Amino acid sequence: MAAAAHPLAGAGRNESIRRAFQVLECLAESPGASIAGVARETGLPRATVTRVLATLADMGAARRDGSGWTIGPSIGALARSIDPSLAEQAGPRLAALAADLGETVMLAVPEGALGARVVAEAVGPRTVGVGSWLGRTMTDPASGFVRMRLAALDRPARQRAVGELQLVAHTRSTVRSRRALLAELDRIAQADHAEVVDQFEQGLAGLAVPLRGNDRIVGLLAVYLPTSRLDAGMRRRALQALQATAQSLTGASETTTSSSSSHTR
């Protein structure tokens, strides 16, 4: 069967739009990239990247984040018009997970260069537990969410990122040295999950696992609970449940995306 002709086969092409998508794809793969970094990754002249980013920023499609650039909110709005959000898909699974573990579980999405914003949660049934973090953006490396994002970087990028961090001693247990943090991030990268105990707040513990799509982190799933309740049995059970839920969410997201794509062809 002959391939269907492109509906606009005879039309010209706009190279400015092509370059804009090159820049957006670079920011999606390397959040927080500098203008020089985007130019290097895309092969575009630095002056061109500067003009493209300025235009994208005017439209809310890109935004400045410290010394780098990230995808802007208007791109998220466009994406939500195509597929259900990860938060919507996660709701029932988070509720089931919180009921199973008896603890509060949260779903976060990448925000900025290394942050994570909590977009969905299910509070555990215990009287003593973790309060709501919904809508909160975590940027501190004492957070399991942020450590998971740092660990996902290749080692040279990880070293550069840690070198620029401000390490705040929230408790006596908080990792204070960059060398110790890098060693911890190496362990997280190897294990593919983060565990934080008394790092951000005394008496607070958490486990976090990544959700991946297209070879990058698209979400982070975590359980937070009082340190006194994180024994070896709970650690093992929670980690298995988190990983299974993350896998089911990633599979559901891929199925939804595939179905949506098939309807557009």
PDB file of C-alpha atoms in Angstrom:
ATOM      1  CA  MET A   1       0.000   0.000   0.000  1.00  0.00           C
ATOM      2  CA  ALA A   2       1.371   3.395  -0.967  1.00  0.00           C
ATOM      3  CA  ALA A   3       2.123   5.774   1.870  1.00  0.00           C
ATOM      4  CA  ALA A   4      -0.459   8.513   2.339  1.00  0.00           C
ATOM      5  CA  ALA A   5       0.631  11.869   0.988  1.00  0.00           C
ATOM      6  CA  HIS A   6       1.450  14.532   3.546  1.00  0.00           C
ATOM      7  CA  PRO A   7      -1.581  16.879   3.725  1.00  0.00           C
ATOM      8  CA  LEU A   8       0.709  19.915   3.306  1.00  0.00           C
ATOM      9  CA  ALA A   9       3.327  18.340   1.068  1.00  0.00           C
ATOM     10  CA  GLY A  10       3.547  21.347  -1.234  1.00  0.00           C
ATOM     11  CA  ALA A  11       3.709  23.980   1.470  1.00  0.00           C
ATOM     12  CA  GLY A  12       6.887  25.718   2.541  1.00  0.00           C
ATOM     13  CA  ARG A  13       8.400  25.215   5.969  1.00  0.00           C
ATOM     14  CA  ASN A  14       9.059  27.790   8.690  1.00  0.00           C
ATOM     15  CA  GLU A  15      12.585  27.354  10.007  1.00  0.00           C
ATOM     16  CA  SER A  16      11.942  29.646  12.984  1.00  0.00           C
ATOM     17  CA  ILE A  17       9.338  27.212  14.313  1.00  0.00           C
ATOM     18  CA  ARG A  18      11.689  24.302  13.703  1.00  0.00           C
ATOM     19  CA  ARG A  19      14.397  26.060  15.720  1.00  0.00           C
ATOM     20  CA  ALA A  20      11.918  26.850  18.510  1.00  0.00           C
ATOM     21  CA  PHE A  21      11.072  23.154  18.818  1.00  0.00           C
ATOM     22  CA  GLN A  22      14.768  22.279  18.904  1.00  0.00           C
ATOM     23  CA  VAL A  23      15.182  24.637  21.850  1.00  0.00           C
ATOM     24  CA  LEU A  24      12.074  23.310  23.640  1.00  0.00           C
ATOM     25  CA  GLU A  25      13.204  19.701  23.210  1.00  0.00           C
ATOM     26  CA  CYS A  26      16.592  20.635  24.647  1.00  0.00           C
ATOM     27  CA  LEU A  27      14.963  22.256  27.700  1.00  0.00           C
ATOM     28  CA  ALA A  28      12.759  19.189  28.189  1.00  0.00           C
ATOM     29  CA  GLU A  29      15.820  16.932  28.230  1.00  0.00           C
ATOM     30  CA  SER A  30      18.079  19.330  30.172  1.00  0.00           C
ATOM     31  CA  PRO A  31      15.998  21.548  32.503  1.00  0.00           C
ATOM     32  CA  GLY A  32      17.989  24.529  33.721  1.00  0.00           C
ATOM     33  CA  ALA A  33      20.267  24.600  30.679  1.00  0.00           C
ATOM     34  CA  SER A  34      22.024  27.891  30.008  1.00  0.00           C
ATOM     35  CA  ILE A  35      21.893  29.715  26.680  1.00  0.00           C
ATOM     36  CA  ALA A  36      25.391  28.452  25.949  1.00  0.00           C
ATOM     37  CA  GLY A  37      24.318  24.912  26.857  1.00  0.00           C
ATOM     38  CA  VAL A  38      21.265  25.044  24.593  1.00  0.00           C
ATOM     39  CA  ALA A  39      23.410  26.378  21.748  1.00  0.00           C
ATOM     40  CA  ARG A  40      25.897  23.571  22.265  1.00  0.00           C
ATOM     41  CA  GLU A  41      23.238  20.833  22.387  1.00  0.00           C
ATOM     42  CA  THR A  42      21.196  22.080  19.419  1.00  0.00           C
ATOM     43  CA  GLY A  43      24.036  23.329  17.241  1.00  0.00           C
ATOM     44  CA  LEU A  44      22.251  26.664  16.859  1.00  0.00           C
ATOM     45  CA  PRO A  45      24.150  29.964  17.101  1.00  0.00           C
ATOM     46  CA  ARG A  46      24.033  31.514  20.549  1.00  0.00           C
ATOM     47  CA  ALA A  47      22.387  34.674  19.167  1.00  0.00           C
ATOM     48  CA  THR A  48      19.646  32.537  17.604  1.00  0.00           C
ATOM     49  CA  VAL A  49      19.044  30.680  20.868  1.00  0.00           C
ATOM     50  CA  THR A  50      18.806  34.005  22.701  1.00  0.00           C
ATOM     51  CA  ARG A  51      16.160  35.315  20.278  1.00  0.00           C
ATOM     52  CA  VAL A  52      14.185  32.064  20.372  1.00  0.00           C
ATOM     53  CA  LEU A  53      14.196  31.948  24.185  1.00  0.00           C
ATOM     54  CA  ALA A  54      13.141  35.592  24.420  1.00  0.00           C
ATOM     55  CA  THR A  55      10.182  34.897  22.121  1.00  0.00           C
ATOM     56  CA  LEU A  56       9.236  31.691  23.936  1.00  0.00           C
ATOM     57  CA  ALA A  57       9.429  33.524  27.276  1.00  0.00           C
ATOM     58  CA  ASP A  58       7.059  36.224  25.970  1.00  0.00           C
ATOM     59  CA  MET A  59       4.560  33.444  25.186  1.00  0.00           C
ATOM     60  CA  GLY A  60       5.036  31.599  28.479  1.00  0.00           C
ATOM     61  CA  ALA A  61       6.600  28.624  26.682  1.00  0.00           C
ATOM     62  CA  ALA A  62       9.984  29.060  28.402  1.00  0.00           C
ATOM     63  CA  ARG A  63      11.056  30.774  31.584  1.00  0.00           C
ATOM     64  CA  ARG A  64      14.230  31.825  33.320  1.00  0.00           C
ATOM     65  CA  ASP A  65      15.162  29.677  36.320  1.00  0.00           C
ATOM     66  CA  GLY A  66      18.185  31.070  38.114  1.00  0.00           C
ATOM     67  CA  SER A  67      21.066  30.989  35.657  1.00  0.00           C
ATOM     68  CA  GLY A  68      19.271  28.630  33.264  1.00  0.00           C
ATOM     69  CA  TRP A  69      16.030  28.058  31.369  1.00  0.00           C
ATOM     70  CA  THR A  70      13.138  25.612  31.704  1.00  0.00           C
ATOM     71  CA  ILE A  71       9.901  24.756  29.907  1.00  0.00           C
ATOM     72  CA  GLY A  72       7.217  27.369  30.640  1.00  0.00           C
ATOM     73  CA  PRO A  73       3.640  26.903  31.913  1.00  0.00           C
ATOM     74  CA  SER A  74       1.953  27.401  28.535  1.00  0.00           C
ATOM     75  CA  ILE A  75       3.536  24.169  27.281  1.00  0.00           C
ATOM     76  CA  GLY A  76       2.018  22.317  30.233  1.00  0.00           C
ATOM     77  CA  ALA A  77      -1.384  23.812  29.423  1.00  0.00           C
ATOM     78  CA  LEU A  78      -1.110  22.563  25.842  1.00  0.00           C
ATOM     79  CA  ALA A  79      -0.098  19.096  27.021  1.00  0.00           C
ATOM     80  CA  ARG A  80      -3.035  18.896  29.424  1.00  0.00           C
ATOM     81  CA  SER A  81      -5.418  19.590  26.546  1.00  0.00           C
ATOM     82  CA  ILE A  82      -4.258  16.353  24.895  1.00  0.00           C
ATOM     83  CA  ASP A  83      -3.838  13.809  27.701  1.00  0.00           C
ATOM     84  CA  PRO A  84      -5.131  13.497  31.262  1.00  0.00           C
ATOM     85  CA  SER A  85      -2.573  14.796  33.717  1.00  0.00           C
ATOM     86  CA  LEU A  86      -0.414  12.407  35.655  1.00  0.00           C
ATOM     87  CA  ALA A  87      -2.046  13.713  38.840  1.00  0.00           C
ATOM     88  CA  GLU A  88      -5.522  12.754  37.591  1.00  0.00           C
ATOM     89  CA  GLN A  89      -4.373   9.268  36.640  1.00  0.00           C
ATOM     90  CA  ALA A  90      -2.596   8.830  39.962  1.00  0.00           C
ATOM     91  CA  GLY A  91      -5.495   9.710  42.279  1.00  0.00           C
ATOM     92  CA  PRO A  92      -7.048   6.246  42.777  1.00  0.00           C
ATOM     93  CA  ARG A  93      -3.646   4.547  42.933  1.00  0.00           C
ATOM     94  CA  LEU A  94      -2.379   6.965  45.575  1.00  0.00           C
ATOM     95  CA  ALA A  95      -5.487   6.393  47.678  1.00  0.00           C
ATOM     96  CA  ALA A  96      -5.009   2.621  47.466  1.00  0.00           C
ATOM     97  CA  LEU A  97      -1.310   2.933  48.287  1.00  0.00           C
ATOM     98  CA  ALA A  98      -1.951   5.152  51.324  1.00  0.00           C
ATOM     99  CA  ALA A  99      -4.564   2.708  52.604  1.00  0.00           C
ATOM    100  CA  ASP A 100      -2.226  -0.248  52.075  1.00  0.00           C
ATOM    101  CA  LEU A 101       0.792   1.341  53.781  1.00  0.00           C
ATOM    102  CA  GLY A 102      -1.163   3.341  56.332  1.00  0.00           C
ATOM    103  CA  GLU A 103       0.994   6.374  55.552  1.00  0.00           C
ATOM    104  CA  THR A 104       0.864   9.542  53.455  1.00  0.00           C
ATOM    105  CA  VAL A 105       1.951   9.177  49.826  1.00  0.00           C
ATOM    106  CA  MET A 106       2.696  11.966  47.367  1.00  0.00           C
ATOM    107  CA  LEU A 107       3.227  12.438  43.659  1.00  0.00           C
ATOM    108  CA  ALA A 108       5.505  15.243  42.482  1.00  0.00           C
ATOM    109  CA  VAL A 109       6.509  16.425  39.026  1.00  0.00           C
ATOM    110  CA  PRO A 110       9.786  18.070  38.013  1.00  0.00           C
ATOM    111  CA  GLU A 111       9.773  21.826  38.539  1.00  0.00           C
ATOM    112  CA  GLY A 112      12.612  24.036  37.386  1.00  0.00           C
ATOM    113  CA  ALA A 113      16.157  22.771  37.147  1.00  0.00           C
ATOM    114  CA  LEU A 114      16.108  20.414  40.146  1.00  0.00           C
ATOM    115  CA  GLY A 115      12.902  21.056  42.066  1.00  0.00           C
ATOM    116  CA  ALA A 116       9.751  18.981  42.408  1.00  0.00           C
ATOM    117  CA  ARG A 117       6.176  20.187  42.915  1.00  0.00           C
ATOM    118  CA  VAL A 118       3.670  18.002  44.760  1.00  0.00           C
ATOM    119  CA  VAL A 119       0.631  17.666  42.475  1.00  0.00           C
ATOM    120  CA  ALA A 120      -1.290  14.861  44.182  1.00  0.00           C
ATOM    121  CA  GLU A 121      -1.339  13.177  47.566  1.00  0.00           C
ATOM    122  CA  ALA A 122      -3.292  10.760  49.699  1.00  0.00           C
ATOM    123  CA  VAL A 123      -3.063  11.284  53.446  1.00  0.00           C
ATOM    124  CA  GLY A 124      -2.628   8.170  55.557  1.00  0.00           C
ATOM    125  CA  PRO A 125      -5.195   7.114  58.167  1.00  0.00           C
ATOM    126  CA  ARG A 126      -2.882   7.469  61.186  1.00  0.00           C
ATOM    127  CA  THR A 127      -3.553  10.180  63.762  1.00  0.00           C
ATOM    128  CA  VAL A 128       0.158  10.986  63.929  1.00  0.00           C
ATOM    129  CA  GLY A 129       1.507  11.464  60.431  1.00  0.00           C
ATOM    130  CA  VAL A 130       2.507  13.945  57.751  1.00  0.00           C
ATOM    131  CA  GLY A 131       0.369  16.957  56.898  1.00  0.00           C
ATOM    132  CA  SER A 132      -0.575  18.103  53.414  1.00  0.00           C
ATOM    133  CA  TRP A 133       2.210  19.168  51.047  1.00  0.00           C
ATOM    134  CA  LEU A 134      -0.069  19.600  48.036  1.00  0.00           C
ATOM    135  CA  GLY A 135       1.112  22.423  45.782  1.00  0.00           C
ATOM    136  CA  ARG A 136       4.413  22.760  47.609  1.00  0.00           C
ATOM    137  CA  THR A 137       7.608  22.967  45.550  1.00  0.00           C
ATOM    138  CA  MET A 138      10.633  21.243  47.038  1.00  0.00           C
ATOM    139  CA  THR A 139      14.049  22.654  46.116  1.00  0.00           C
ATOM    140  CA  ASP A 140      16.152  21.686  49.139  1.00  0.00           C
ATOM    141  CA  PRO A 141      18.617  18.773  48.669  1.00  0.00           C
ATOM    142  CA  ALA A 142      17.516  17.419  52.057  1.00  0.00           C
ATOM    143  CA  SER A 143      14.323  16.345  50.258  1.00  0.00           C
ATOM    144  CA  GLY A 144      14.107  12.873  48.759  1.00  0.00           C
ATOM    145  CA  PHE A 145      12.408  14.347  45.690  1.00  0.00           C
ATOM    146  CA  VAL A 146      15.319  16.694  44.991  1.00  0.00           C
ATOM    147  CA  ARG A 147      17.942  14.039  45.703  1.00  0.00           C
ATOM    148  CA  MET A 148      16.234  11.741  43.213  1.00  0.00           C
ATOM    149  CA  ARG A 149      16.449  14.442  40.545  1.00  0.00           C
ATOM    150  CA  LEU A 150      20.096  15.143  41.346  1.00  0.00           C
ATOM    151  CA  ALA A 151      20.925  11.438  41.176  1.00  0.00           C
ATOM    152  CA  ALA A 152      19.330  11.218  37.713  1.00  0.00           C
ATOM    153  CA  LEU A 153      21.991  13.558  36.290  1.00  0.00           C
ATOM    154  CA  ASP A 154      25.167  12.115  34.827  1.00  0.00           C
ATOM    155  CA  ARG A 155      28.045  12.347  37.283  1.00  0.00           C
ATOM    156  CA  PRO A 156      29.773  15.459  35.846  1.00  0.00           C
ATOM    157  CA  ALA A 157      26.450  17.341  35.794  1.00  0.00           C
ATOM    158  CA  ARG A 158      25.703  16.058  39.292  1.00  0.00           C
ATOM    159  CA  GLN A 159      29.026  17.361  40.582  1.00  0.00           C
ATOM    160  CA  ARG A 160      28.420  20.769  39.012  1.00  0.00           C
ATOM    161  CA  ALA A 161      24.910  20.961  40.457  1.00  0.00           C
ATOM    162  CA  VAL A 162      26.031  19.975  43.964  1.00  0.00           C
ATOM    163  CA  GLY A 163      28.842  22.524  43.763  1.00  0.00           C
ATOM    164  CA  GLU A 164      26.257  25.274  43.280  1.00  0.00           C
ATOM    165  CA  LEU A 165      23.893  24.138  46.049  1.00  0.00           C
ATOM    166  CA  GLN A 166      23.446  25.877  49.360  1.00  0.00           C
ATOM    167  CA  LEU A 167      23.432  23.128  51.988  1.00  0.00           C
ATOM    168  CA  VAL A 168      21.284  24.061  54.985  1.00  0.00           C
ATOM    169  CA  ALA A 169      21.571  22.105  58.246  1.00  0.00           C
ATOM    170  CA  HIS A 170      17.915  21.548  59.128  1.00  0.00           C
ATOM    171  CA  THR A 171      18.746  18.935  61.780  1.00  0.00           C
ATOM    172  CA  ARG A 172      21.825  17.365  63.347  1.00  0.00           C
ATOM    173  CA  SER A 173      21.504  14.550  60.792  1.00  0.00           C
ATOM    174  CA  THR A 174      21.291  16.713  57.655  1.00  0.00           C
ATOM    175  CA  VAL A 175      24.091  16.031  55.178  1.00  0.00           C
ATOM    176  CA  ARG A 176      26.295  19.114  55.360  1.00  0.00           C
ATOM    177  CA  SER A 177      29.266  18.368  53.115  1.00  0.00           C
ATOM    178  CA  ARG A 178      29.228  18.228  49.328  1.00  0.00           C
ATOM    179  CA  ARG A 179      31.434  15.141  49.338  1.00  0.00           C
ATOM    180  CA  ALA A 180      28.987  13.269  51.576  1.00  0.00           C
ATOM    181  CA  LEU A 181      26.032  14.404  49.462  1.00  0.00           C
ATOM    182  CA  LEU A 182      27.726  13.231  46.252  1.00  0.00           C
ATOM    183  CA  ALA A 183      28.403   9.843  47.852  1.00  0.00           C
ATOM    184  CA  GLU A 184      24.738   9.611  48.857  1.00  0.00           C
ATOM    185  CA  LEU A 185      23.633  10.567  45.335  1.00  0.00           C
ATOM    186  CA  ASP A 186      25.861   7.820  43.918  1.00  0.00           C
ATOM    187  CA  ARG A 187      24.047   5.325  46.155  1.00  0.00           C
ATOM    188  CA  ILE A 188      20.661   6.682  45.076  1.00  0.00           C
ATOM    189  CA  ALA A 189      21.599   6.438  41.395  1.00  0.00           C
ATOM    190  CA  GLN A 190      22.688   2.832  41.903  1.00  0.00           C
ATOM    191  CA  ALA A 191      19.606   1.815  43.913  1.00  0.00           C
ATOM    192  CA  ASP A 192      17.170   3.955  41.855  1.00  0.00           C
ATOM    193  CA  HIS A 193      15.385   5.178  44.957  1.00  0.00           C
ATOM    194  CA  ALA A 194      16.049   7.779  47.648  1.00  0.00           C
ATOM    195  CA  GLU A 195      15.711   7.371  51.389  1.00  0.00           C
ATOM    196  CA  VAL A 196      15.847  10.350  53.736  1.00  0.00           C
ATOM    197  CA  VAL A 197      15.744  10.018  57.508  1.00  0.00           C
ATOM    198  CA  ASP A 198      15.765  13.064  59.809  1.00  0.00           C
ATOM    199  CA  GLN A 199      17.251  15.144  56.985  1.00  0.00           C
ATOM    200  CA  PHE A 200      14.628  17.806  56.390  1.00  0.00           C
ATOM    201  CA  GLU A 201      12.953  17.618  59.776  1.00  0.00           C
ATOM    202  CA  GLN A 202      13.783  15.652  62.911  1.00  0.00           C
ATOM    203  CA  GLY A 203      11.490  12.644  63.166  1.00  0.00           C
ATOM    204  CA  LEU A 204      10.502  12.690  59.468  1.00  0.00           C
ATOM    205  CA  ALA A 205      11.478   9.917  57.055  1.00  0.00           C
ATOM    206  CA  GLY A 206      10.692   9.286  53.418  1.00  0.00           C
ATOM    207  CA  LEU A 207      11.246   6.971  50.474  1.00  0.00           C
ATOM    208  CA  ALA A 208      11.032   8.225  46.877  1.00  0.00           C
ATOM    209  CA  VAL A 209      11.121   6.448  43.511  1.00  0.00           C
ATOM    210  CA  PRO A 210      11.126   7.889  39.975  1.00  0.00           C
ATOM    211  CA  LEU A 211       8.543   7.615  37.214  1.00  0.00           C
ATOM    212  CA  ARG A 212      10.284   7.600  33.846  1.00  0.00           C
ATOM    213  CA  GLY A 213       9.099   8.309  30.328  1.00  0.00           C
ATOM    214  CA  ASN A 214      11.229   8.733  27.213  1.00  0.00           C
ATOM    215  CA  ASP A 215      14.363   8.088  29.295  1.00  0.00           C
ATOM    216  CA  ARG A 216      13.769  10.969  31.695  1.00  0.00           C
ATOM    217  CA  ILE A 217      12.020  11.531  35.008  1.00  0.00           C
ATOM    218  CA  VAL A 218       8.412  12.625  34.512  1.00  0.00           C
ATOM    219  CA  GLY A 219       7.295  12.173  38.102  1.00  0.00           C
ATOM    220  CA  LEU A 220       8.367  11.173  41.597  1.00  0.00           C
ATOM    221  CA  LEU A 221       6.395   9.001  43.984  1.00  0.00           C
ATOM    222  CA  ALA A 222       7.102   9.033  47.712  1.00  0.00           C
ATOM    223  CA  VAL A 223       5.859   7.944  51.091  1.00  0.00           C
ATOM    224  CA  TYR A 224       6.570  10.139  54.123  1.00  0.00           C
ATOM    225  CA  LEU A 225       6.100   8.985  57.694  1.00  0.00           C
ATOM    226  CA  PRO A 226       7.464   9.391  61.222  1.00  0.00           C
ATOM    227  CA  THR A 227      10.996   7.998  61.499  1.00  0.00           C
ATOM    228  CA  SER A 228       9.906   5.700  64.320  1.00  0.00           C
ATOM    229  CA  ARG A 229       7.662   3.766  61.907  1.00  0.00           C
ATOM    230  CA  LEU A 230      10.298   3.182  59.208  1.00  0.00           C
ATOM    231  CA  ASP A 231      11.697  -0.175  60.306  1.00  0.00           C
ATOM    232  CA  ALA A 232      13.238  -2.786  57.988  1.00  0.00           C
ATOM    233  CA  GLY A 233       9.903  -4.447  57.257  1.00  0.00           C
ATOM    234  CA  MET A 234       8.175  -1.175  56.451  1.00  0.00           C
ATOM    235  CA  ARG A 235      11.098  -0.059  54.296  1.00  0.00           C
ATOM    236  CA  ARG A 236      10.935  -3.238  52.219  1.00  0.00           C
ATOM    237  CA  ARG A 237       7.139  -3.222  51.890  1.00  0.00           C
ATOM    238  CA  ALA A 238       6.908   0.486  51.081  1.00  0.00           C
ATOM    239  CA  LEU A 239       9.649   0.331  48.471  1.00  0.00           C
ATOM    240  CA  GLN A 240       8.031  -2.612  46.692  1.00  0.00           C
ATOM    241  CA  ALA A 241       4.632  -0.888  46.735  1.00  0.00           C
ATOM    242  CA  LEU A 242       6.055   2.422  45.493  1.00  0.00           C
ATOM    243  CA  GLN A 243       7.917   0.762  42.632  1.00  0.00           C
ATOM    244  CA  ALA A 244       4.863  -1.256  41.590  1.00  0.00           C
ATOM    245  CA  THR A 245       2.660   1.851  41.652  1.00  0.00           C
ATOM    246  CA  ALA A 246       5.241   3.880  39.723  1.00  0.00           C
ATOM    247  CA  GLN A 247       5.399   1.166  37.079  1.00  0.00           C
ATOM    248  CA  SER A 248       1.604   1.050  36.784  1.00  0.00           C
ATOM    249  CA  LEU A 249       1.411   4.835  36.454  1.00  0.00           C
ATOM    250  CA  THR A 250       4.106   4.908  33.788  1.00  0.00           C
ATOM    251  CA  GLY A 251       2.334   2.141  31.888  1.00  0.00           C
ATOM    252  CA  ALA A 252      -1.013   3.938  32.117  1.00  0.00           C
ATOM    253  CA  SER A 253       0.555   7.168  30.900  1.00  0.00           C
ATOM    254  CA  GLU A 254       2.202   5.436  27.932  1.00  0.00           C
ATOM    255  CA  THR A 255      -1.063   3.674  27.058  1.00  0.00           C
ATOM    256  CA  THR A 256      -2.971   6.956  27.162  1.00  0.00           C
ATOM    257  CA  THR A 257      -0.376   8.694  25.017  1.00  0.00           C
ATOM    258  CA  SER A 258      -0.319   5.831  22.508  1.00  0.00           C
ATOM    259  CA  SER A 259      -4.115   5.816  22.299  1.00  0.00           C
ATOM    260  CA  SER A 260      -4.196   9.581  21.832  1.00  0.00           C
ATOM    261  CA  SER A 261      -1.583   9.362  19.074  1.00  0.00           C
ATOM    262  CA  SER A 262      -3.509   6.634  17.236  1.00  0.00           C
ATOM    263  CA  HIS A 263      -6.614   8.831  17.155  1.00  0.00           C
ATOM    264  CA  THR A 264      -4.681  11.664  15.539  1.00  0.00           C
ATOM    265  CA  ARG A 265      -3.294   9.574  12.700  1.00  0.00           C
TER     266      ARG A 265
END
